[in-house]
Amino acid sequence: MRCEQIQELLLTDHLDGRLRRSEQEKLAVHLRNCTTCREFAGIAKATLLTPFLEAEQLTPPERVWQEVRQRIVAAPRRSCNPLRAFLGKLLLPLPVARQPALVCAGLVAVALLTAILMRPPYYGSGPSAVSHAKPIDYAAILTGEDEVDDEGEGLDTDIENYFL
Amino acid sequence: MPEIPHDIIMAAAQGDVAAFETIYRGCAGMVYTTALRITNNRECAAEVTQEVFIAVYRKLPSFAFRSSFTTWLYRISVNAAINQVRKRAMEKGHTVAYDEQTMAEHTATPATDALEREPTRQLIARMLAALNPDQRACIVLRNIDGLSYEEIAITLKINVNTVRSRLKRAREKLIAMRAREVRHAV
Ligand SMILES: [Zn+2]
């Protein structure tokens, strides 16, 4: 193996303990005979492994829990509907959006307006002219009740649903 | 990674806020630290931590224990942090410089110990700052959180070869950076 290939292994599979035994032996032979790669191996270990061994776990400020607690106590459980998340994202910069009751009222108003605007025209030929197709359940959409709740196993939180 | 008892998760899934607080107390450090290392910024890390736990609370009723709870939580956290970095980069139109004080200020370590550890903490901060977000995520997941290439691939939704090449490029950068620093010091 050339020095370049050896150094690639030193930076990846060797450093991360992924080399097969046969590769490990070839590498050892090369290192015995090559000062440059031997030095490189030492630098790689000291630079790329050692500092991280002392990495510590940090603690978030207490206000994070206070905020989480407030939000989960205040908000209904099933609210990870993408439409709602999208609307929430649109509304969030507005100060008014920080009042849950106002947001709800706003959402209901939007839903009603949408329902009214999307209603088929009524030409006055009796009740039978009104569409009998299954009505869209706007309330369900807004509360997330229409959601086909998929498996919680995957990365399907609302954060990911609308960011990914 | 912290382990959370099954019955605590079940209780939290049924809306028990005290049980959910137990989960938060057990896992917030992991979520916040990972978010902080990936985002570079205390405010962003706090925001990610908050959003992750709120999302998790809402999703708990559909969590089916096919993977461990903390693995699930960890994956959500990593991706939320990466999304936060991307969002912030788009908003500001550039990558924000690494907040080196970040690591020093929000630590659970007692003060006396903190002083001795200072150089390492700053070194880690400086190293992570030298990387782009994708490389940084790979280094954090591999070197700090100890994930295998395969686990990183699943978490970041990339293939194993990409994990390897990102680690390689990140480490080349880090070695070059350290070499420059050593030359300057001499
Ligand atoms: Zn060589």
CSV table of C-alpha atoms and ligand atoms in Angstrom, one decimal:
chain,number,residue,atom,x,y,z
A,1,MET,CA,0.0,0.0,0.0
A,2,ARG,CA,1.1,3.5,-0.7
A,3,CYS,CA,1.6,6.1,2.1
A,4,GLU,CA,-1.5,8.0,0.9
A,5,GLN,CA,-3.7,4.9,1.3
A,6,ILE,CA,-2.1,4.2,4.6
A,7,GLN,CA,-2.8,7.7,5.9
A,8,GLU,CA,-6.4,7.5,4.7
A,9,LEU,CA,-6.8,4.3,6.8
A,10,LEU,CA,-5.1,6.0,9.7
A,11,LEU,CA,-7.7,8.8,9.6
A,12,THR,CA,-10.7,6.6,9.3
A,13,ASP,CA,-11.0,2.8,9.7
A,14,HIS,CA,-7.9,2.4,11.8
A,15,LEU,CA,-8.8,5.3,14.1
A,16,ASP,CA,-12.3,4.0,14.5
A,17,GLY,CA,-11.3,0.3,15.0
A,18,ARG,CA,-12.9,-0.9,11.7
A,19,LEU,CA,-9.9,-2.6,10.0
A,20,ARG,CA,-10.1,-6.3,9.3
A,21,ARG,CA,-7.3,-8.4,10.7
A,22,SER,CA,-5.5,-8.8,7.4
A,23,GLU,CA,-5.7,-5.0,6.7
A,24,GLN,CA,-4.4,-4.3,10.2
A,25,GLU,CA,-1.4,-6.6,9.6
A,26,LYS,CA,-0.6,-4.9,6.3
A,27,LEU,CA,-0.8,-1.5,8.0
A,28,ALA,CA,1.5,-2.7,10.9
A,29,VAL,CA,4.1,-3.8,8.4
A,30,HIS,CA,4.0,-0.5,6.6
A,31,LEU,CA,4.3,1.5,9.8
A,32,ARG,CA,7.3,-0.5,10.9
A,33,ASN,CA,9.1,0.5,7.7
A,34,CYS,CA,7.8,4.1,7.1
A,35,THR,CA,8.8,6.9,9.5
A,36,THR,CA,6.4,9.4,7.9
A,37,CYS,CA,3.3,7.2,8.3
A,38,ARG,CA,4.4,6.2,11.8
A,39,GLU,CA,4.6,9.9,12.8
A,40,PHE,CA,1.3,10.6,11.1
A,41,ALA,CA,-0.3,7.8,13.1
A,42,GLY,CA,0.9,9.4,16.3
A,43,ILE,CA,-0.3,12.9,15.3
A,44,ALA,CA,-3.7,11.5,14.3
A,45,LYS,CA,-4.3,9.8,17.5
A,46,ALA,CA,-3.1,12.7,19.7
A,47,THR,CA,-5.0,15.3,17.7
A,48,LEU,CA,-8.2,13.4,16.8
A,49,LEU,CA,-8.9,11.1,19.7
A,50,THR,CA,-7.3,12.3,22.9
A,51,PRO,CA,-9.1,15.8,23.2
A,52,PHE,CA,-12.5,14.3,22.7
A,53,LEU,CA,-12.0,11.7,25.5
A,54,GLU,CA,-12.5,14.5,28.0
A,55,ALA,CA,-15.6,16.0,26.4
A,56,GLU,CA,-18.2,16.6,29.1
A,57,GLN,CA,-21.9,16.6,29.2
A,58,LEU,CA,-23.5,20.0,29.8
A,59,THR,CA,-26.8,20.9,31.4
A,60,PRO,CA,-29.4,23.2,29.8
A,61,PRO,CA,-30.6,26.2,31.7
A,62,GLU,CA,-33.5,25.5,34.0
A,63,ARG,CA,-35.8,27.9,32.1
A,64,VAL,CA,-35.8,25.3,29.2
A,65,TRP,CA,-37.8,22.8,31.4
A,66,GLN,CA,-40.0,25.6,32.7
A,67,GLU,CA,-40.9,26.5,29.1
A,68,VAL,CA,-41.4,22.8,28.1
A,69,ARG,CA,-43.6,22.2,31.1
A,70,GLN,CA,-45.7,25.3,30.4
A,71,ARG,CA,-46.2,24.3,26.8
A,72,ILE,CA,-47.1,20.6,27.4
A,73,VAL,CA,-49.5,21.5,30.2
A,74,ALA,CA,-51.2,24.2,28.1
A,75,ALA,CA,-51.4,22.4,24.7
A,76,PRO,CA,-53.5,19.4,23.8
A,77,ARG,CA,-51.6,16.2,23.2
A,78,ARG,CA,-52.5,15.5,19.6
A,79,SER,CA,-51.2,18.6,17.8
A,80,CYS,CA,-48.5,17.3,15.5
A,81,ASN,CA,-50.5,17.8,12.4
A,82,PRO,CA,-48.3,19.2,9.6
A,83,LEU,CA,-50.9,21.7,8.6
A,84,ARG,CA,-51.1,23.0,12.1
A,85,ALA,CA,-47.3,23.1,12.4
A,86,PHE,CA,-47.1,25.0,9.2
A,87,LEU,CA,-49.7,27.5,10.3
A,88,GLY,CA,-48.1,27.8,13.6
A,89,LYS,CA,-44.8,28.5,11.9
A,90,LEU,CA,-46.4,31.2,9.8
A,91,LEU,CA,-48.1,32.8,12.8
A,92,LEU,CA,-45.4,32.5,15.3
A,93,PRO,CA,-43.6,35.8,14.6
A,94,LEU,CA,-46.8,37.7,15.4
A,95,PRO,CA,-47.1,38.6,19.1
A,96,VAL,CA,-50.8,37.7,18.9
A,97,ALA,CA,-49.8,34.1,18.1
A,98,ARG,CA,-48.4,33.7,21.5
A,99,GLN,CA,-51.9,33.6,22.9
A,100,PRO,CA,-53.2,30.1,22.4
A,101,ALA,CA,-56.8,31.1,22.5
A,102,LEU,CA,-56.3,33.7,19.8
A,103,VAL,CA,-54.4,31.3,17.6
A,104,CYS,CA,-57.2,28.8,17.9
A,105,ALA,CA,-59.8,31.4,17.1
A,106,GLY,CA,-57.7,32.5,14.1
A,107,LEU,CA,-57.4,28.9,12.9
A,108,VAL,CA,-61.1,28.3,13.2
A,109,ALA,CA,-61.7,31.6,11.3
A,110,VAL,CA,-59.4,30.5,8.5
A,111,ALA,CA,-61.1,27.1,8.4
A,112,LEU,CA,-64.5,28.6,8.2
A,113,LEU,CA,-63.5,31.1,5.6
A,114,THR,CA,-61.9,28.3,3.5
A,115,ALA,CA,-65.0,26.2,3.9
A,116,ILE,CA,-67.2,29.1,2.7
A,117,LEU,CA,-64.9,30.0,-0.2
A,118,MET,CA,-64.6,26.4,-1.4
A,119,ARG,CA,-68.3,25.6,-1.1
A,120,PRO,CA,-69.7,24.8,-4.6
A,121,PRO,CA,-72.0,27.5,-6.0
A,122,TYR,CA,-75.7,27.0,-5.1
A,123,TYR,CA,-78.0,27.7,-8.0
A,124,GLY,CA,-81.2,27.5,-6.0
A,125,SER,CA,-82.6,24.3,-7.5
A,126,GLY,CA,-83.5,22.8,-4.2
A,127,PRO,CA,-81.6,21.1,-1.4
A,128,SER,CA,-80.5,18.3,-3.8
A,129,ALA,CA,-78.2,20.8,-5.6
A,130,VAL,CA,-76.0,21.0,-2.5
A,131,SER,CA,-73.0,18.7,-2.7
A,132,HIS,CA,-73.6,15.4,-0.9
A,133,ALA,CA,-70.0,14.4,-1.1
A,134,LYS,CA,-68.4,13.6,2.2
A,135,PRO,CA,-67.7,16.9,3.8
A,136,ILE,CA,-64.1,17.8,4.6
A,137,ASP,CA,-63.7,17.7,8.4
A,138,TYR,CA,-61.8,21.0,8.9
A,139,ALA,CA,-62.0,20.8,12.7
A,140,ALA,CA,-60.3,17.3,12.5
A,141,ILE,CA,-57.6,18.7,10.3
A,142,LEU,CA,-56.9,21.5,12.7
A,143,THR,CA,-56.8,19.3,15.8
A,144,GLY,CA,-54.9,16.5,14.1
A,145,GLU,CA,-57.7,14.0,14.4
A,146,ASP,CA,-57.5,13.2,10.7
A,147,GLU,CA,-53.9,12.2,11.0
A,148,VAL,CA,-53.1,8.6,10.2
A,149,ASP,CA,-50.9,8.2,13.2
A,150,ASP,CA,-47.8,6.4,11.9
A,151,GLU,CA,-45.3,4.5,13.9
A,152,GLY,CA,-43.5,6.4,16.6
A,153,GLU,CA,-40.3,4.5,15.9
A,154,GLY,CA,-39.1,6.6,13.0
A,155,LEU,CA,-38.0,10.2,12.9
A,156,ASP,CA,-41.5,11.5,12.6
A,157,THR,CA,-41.8,14.3,15.1
A,158,ASP,CA,-43.4,17.5,13.9
A,159,ILE,CA,-40.0,19.1,13.9
A,160,GLU,CA,-38.8,16.6,11.4
A,161,ASN,CA,-42.0,16.4,9.4
A,162,TYR,CA,-41.7,20.0,8.4
A,163,PHE,CA,-38.0,20.5,8.3
A,164,LEU,CA,-36.8,17.4,6.5
B,1,MET,CA,-26.8,7.1,26.9
B,2,PRO,CA,-29.2,7.3,29.8
B,3,GLU,CA,-31.7,4.6,30.3
B,4,ILE,CA,-35.3,5.4,31.1
B,5,PRO,CA,-37.5,2.8,32.7
B,6,HIS,CA,-40.4,1.5,30.5
B,7,ASP,CA,-43.1,2.3,33.1
B,8,ILE,CA,-41.9,6.0,33.2
B,9,ILE,CA,-42.2,6.2,29.4
B,10,MET,CA,-45.6,4.6,29.5
B,11,ALA,CA,-46.8,7.0,32.2
B,12,ALA,CA,-45.5,10.0,30.3
B,13,ALA,CA,-47.2,8.7,27.2
B,14,GLN,CA,-50.4,8.8,29.1
B,15,GLY,CA,-49.9,12.5,30.0
B,16,ASP,CA,-48.2,12.1,33.4
B,17,VAL,CA,-46.2,15.4,33.6
B,18,ALA,CA,-44.1,14.2,36.6
B,19,ALA,CA,-43.1,11.1,34.6
B,20,PHE,CA,-42.2,13.3,31.7
B,21,GLU,CA,-40.1,15.5,34.0
B,22,THR,CA,-38.2,12.4,35.0
B,23,ILE,CA,-37.4,11.7,31.4
B,24,TYR,CA,-36.4,15.3,30.9
B,25,ARG,CA,-34.1,15.3,33.9
B,26,GLY,CA,-32.5,12.1,32.7
B,27,CYS,CA,-32.0,13.0,29.1
B,28,ALA,CA,-31.9,16.8,28.8
B,29,GLY,CA,-28.1,16.9,29.3
B,30,MET,CA,-27.7,14.5,26.4
B,31,VAL,CA,-30.1,16.4,24.1
B,32,TYR,CA,-28.6,19.8,25.0
B,33,THR,CA,-25.0,18.9,24.8
B,34,THR,CA,-25.4,17.3,21.4
B,35,ALA,CA,-27.4,20.3,20.2
B,36,LEU,CA,-24.8,22.7,21.5
B,37,ARG,CA,-21.9,20.9,19.8
B,38,ILE,CA,-23.8,20.8,16.5
B,39,THR,CA,-25.3,24.3,16.6
B,40,ASN,CA,-22.4,26.2,18.2
B,41,ASN,CA,-24.7,28.4,20.1
B,42,ARG,CA,-26.3,28.2,23.6
B,43,GLU,CA,-29.5,29.9,22.6
B,44,CYS,CA,-30.0,27.6,19.6
B,45,ALA,CA,-29.2,24.6,21.8
B,46,ALA,CA,-31.7,25.6,24.4
B,47,GLU,CA,-34.3,26.2,21.7
B,48,VAL,CA,-33.6,22.8,20.1
B,49,THR,CA,-33.8,21.1,23.5
B,50,GLN,CA,-37.1,22.8,24.2
B,51,GLU,CA,-38.6,21.9,20.7
B,52,VAL,CA,-37.3,18.3,20.9
B,53,PHE,CA,-38.9,17.6,24.3
B,54,ILE,CA,-42.2,19.2,23.3
B,55,ALA,CA,-42.3,17.2,20.1
B,56,VAL,CA,-41.3,14.0,22.0
B,57,TYR,CA,-44.1,14.6,24.5
B,58,ARG,CA,-46.6,14.8,21.7
B,59,LYS,CA,-45.2,11.8,19.9
B,60,LEU,CA,-44.8,9.5,23.0
B,61,PRO,CA,-48.3,7.9,22.6
B,62,SER,CA,-47.2,6.5,19.3
B,63,PHE,CA,-43.7,5.4,20.3
B,64,ALA,CA,-43.7,1.6,20.0
B,65,PHE,CA,-40.3,0.6,21.6
B,66,ARG,CA,-38.9,-0.8,18.4
B,67,SER,CA,-35.7,1.0,19.2
B,68,SER,CA,-34.6,2.2,22.6
B,69,PHE,CA,-36.2,5.4,23.7
B,70,THR,CA,-32.9,7.2,24.2
B,71,THR,CA,-31.7,6.2,20.7
B,72,TRP,CA,-35.0,7.6,19.3
B,73,LEU,CA,-34.6,10.8,21.3
B,74,TYR,CA,-31.0,11.1,20.3
B,75,ARG,CA,-31.8,10.8,16.6
B,76,ILE,CA,-34.5,13.4,16.9
B,77,SER,CA,-32.1,15.7,18.7
B,78,VAL,CA,-29.3,15.4,16.2
B,79,ASN,CA,-31.6,16.1,13.3
B,80,ALA,CA,-33.3,19.0,15.0
B,81,ALA,CA,-29.9,20.5,15.8
B,82,ILE,CA,-28.7,20.1,12.2
B,83,ASN,CA,-32.0,21.6,10.9
B,84,GLN,CA,-31.5,24.5,13.3
B,85,VAL,CA,-28.0,25.2,11.9
B,86,ARG,CA,-29.2,25.1,8.3
B,87,LYS,CA,-32.1,27.4,9.1
B,88,ARG,CA,-29.9,29.8,10.9
B,89,ALA,CA,-27.3,29.8,8.1
B,90,MET,CA,-30.1,30.5,5.6
B,91,GLU,CA,-31.4,33.4,7.7
B,92,LYS,CA,-28.0,34.9,8.2
B,93,GLY,CA,-26.6,34.0,4.8
B,94,HIS,CA,-23.4,32.7,6.4
B,95,THR,CA,-22.1,30.3,9.0
B,96,VAL,CA,-21.9,31.9,12.4
B,97,ALA,CA,-18.5,31.7,14.1
B,98,TYR,CA,-18.2,29.1,16.8
B,99,ASP,CA,-19.1,30.4,20.2
B,100,GLU,CA,-16.1,29.3,22.1
B,101,GLN,CA,-17.4,30.5,25.4
B,102,THR,CA,-20.4,28.3,25.0
B,103,MET,CA,-18.7,25.2,26.3
B,104,ALA,CA,-17.0,27.1,29.1
B,105,GLU,CA,-20.1,28.7,30.5
B,106,HIS,CA,-22.8,26.1,30.6
B,107,THR,CA,-21.2,23.2,32.3
B,108,ALA,CA,-22.3,21.0,35.2
B,109,THR,CA,-18.6,20.6,36.3
B,110,PRO,CA,-17.7,22.1,39.7
B,111,ALA,CA,-15.7,25.3,39.5
B,112,THR,CA,-12.3,23.9,40.7
B,113,ASP,CA,-12.4,21.1,38.2
B,114,ALA,CA,-13.6,23.5,35.4
B,115,LEU,CA,-10.4,25.5,35.7
B,116,GLU,CA,-8.2,22.5,35.0
B,117,ARG,CA,-10.3,21.3,32.1
B,118,GLU,CA,-10.5,24.7,30.5
B,119,PRO,CA,-7.8,24.1,27.8
B,120,THR,CA,-9.4,20.8,26.6
B,121,ARG,CA,-12.9,22.4,26.5
B,122,GLN,CA,-11.6,25.3,24.4
B,123,LEU,CA,-9.7,23.0,22.2
B,124,ILE,CA,-12.8,20.9,21.4
B,125,ALA,CA,-14.7,24.1,20.8
B,126,ARG,CA,-12.1,25.4,18.4
B,127,MET,CA,-11.8,22.1,16.6
B,128,LEU,CA,-15.6,21.8,16.0
B,129,ALA,CA,-15.7,25.4,14.9
B,130,ALA,CA,-13.2,24.6,12.1
B,131,LEU,CA,-15.7,22.2,10.5
B,132,ASN,CA,-18.8,22.6,8.4
B,133,PRO,CA,-22.1,21.5,10.0
B,134,ASP,CA,-22.1,18.1,8.2
B,135,GLN,CA,-18.5,17.3,9.2
B,136,ARG,CA,-19.1,18.6,12.7
B,137,ALA,CA,-22.1,16.3,13.1
B,138,CYS,CA,-20.1,13.3,12.0
B,139,ILE,CA,-17.3,14.1,14.4
B,140,VAL,CA,-19.6,14.7,17.3
B,141,LEU,CA,-21.5,11.5,16.7
B,142,ARG,CA,-18.4,9.4,16.3
B,143,ASN,CA,-15.8,11.0,18.6
B,144,ILE,CA,-17.9,12.3,21.4
B,145,ASP,CA,-21.0,10.2,21.4
B,146,GLY,CA,-19.2,7.0,20.2
B,147,LEU,CA,-21.6,5.9,17.5
B,148,SER,CA,-20.5,3.4,14.8
B,149,TYR,CA,-20.3,4.4,11.1
B,150,GLU,CA,-23.5,2.4,10.6
B,151,GLU,CA,-25.3,4.2,13.5
B,152,ILE,CA,-24.2,7.6,12.2
B,153,ALA,CA,-25.5,6.7,8.7
B,154,ILE,CA,-28.9,5.8,10.1
B,155,THR,CA,-29.0,8.9,12.3
B,156,LEU,CA,-28.0,11.3,9.6
B,157,LYS,CA,-29.8,9.4,6.8
B,158,ILE,CA,-26.7,9.2,4.7
B,159,ASN,CA,-24.7,6.1,3.5
B,160,VAL,CA,-21.8,4.6,5.3
B,161,ASN,CA,-19.3,5.7,2.6
B,162,THR,CA,-20.5,9.3,3.1
B,163,VAL,CA,-19.9,9.0,6.8
B,164,ARG,CA,-16.4,7.7,6.2
B,165,SER,CA,-15.5,10.5,3.7
B,166,ARG,CA,-16.9,13.2,5.9
B,167,LEU,CA,-14.9,11.9,8.8
B,168,LYS,CA,-11.8,11.8,6.6
B,169,ARG,CA,-12.2,15.3,5.4
B,170,ALA,CA,-13.0,16.6,8.8
B,171,ARG,CA,-10.0,15.0,10.3
B,172,GLU,CA,-7.7,16.2,7.6
B,173,LYS,CA,-8.9,19.7,8.4
B,174,LEU,CA,-8.4,19.2,12.1
B,175,ILE,CA,-4.8,17.9,11.6
B,176,ALA,CA,-4.0,20.9,9.3
B,177,MET,CA,-5.5,23.3,11.9
B,178,ARG,CA,-3.4,21.8,14.7
B,179,ALA,CA,-0.3,21.8,12.6
B,180,ARG,CA,-0.8,25.5,11.9
B,181,GLU,CA,-1.3,26.2,15.6
B,182,VAL,CA,1.8,24.3,16.5
B,183,ARG,CA,3.8,26.3,13.9
B,184,HIS,CA,2.5,29.6,15.3
B,185,ALA,CA,3.3,28.5,18.8
B,186,VAL,CA,7.0,27.7,17.9
C,1,ZN,ZN,4.2,5.5,4.6
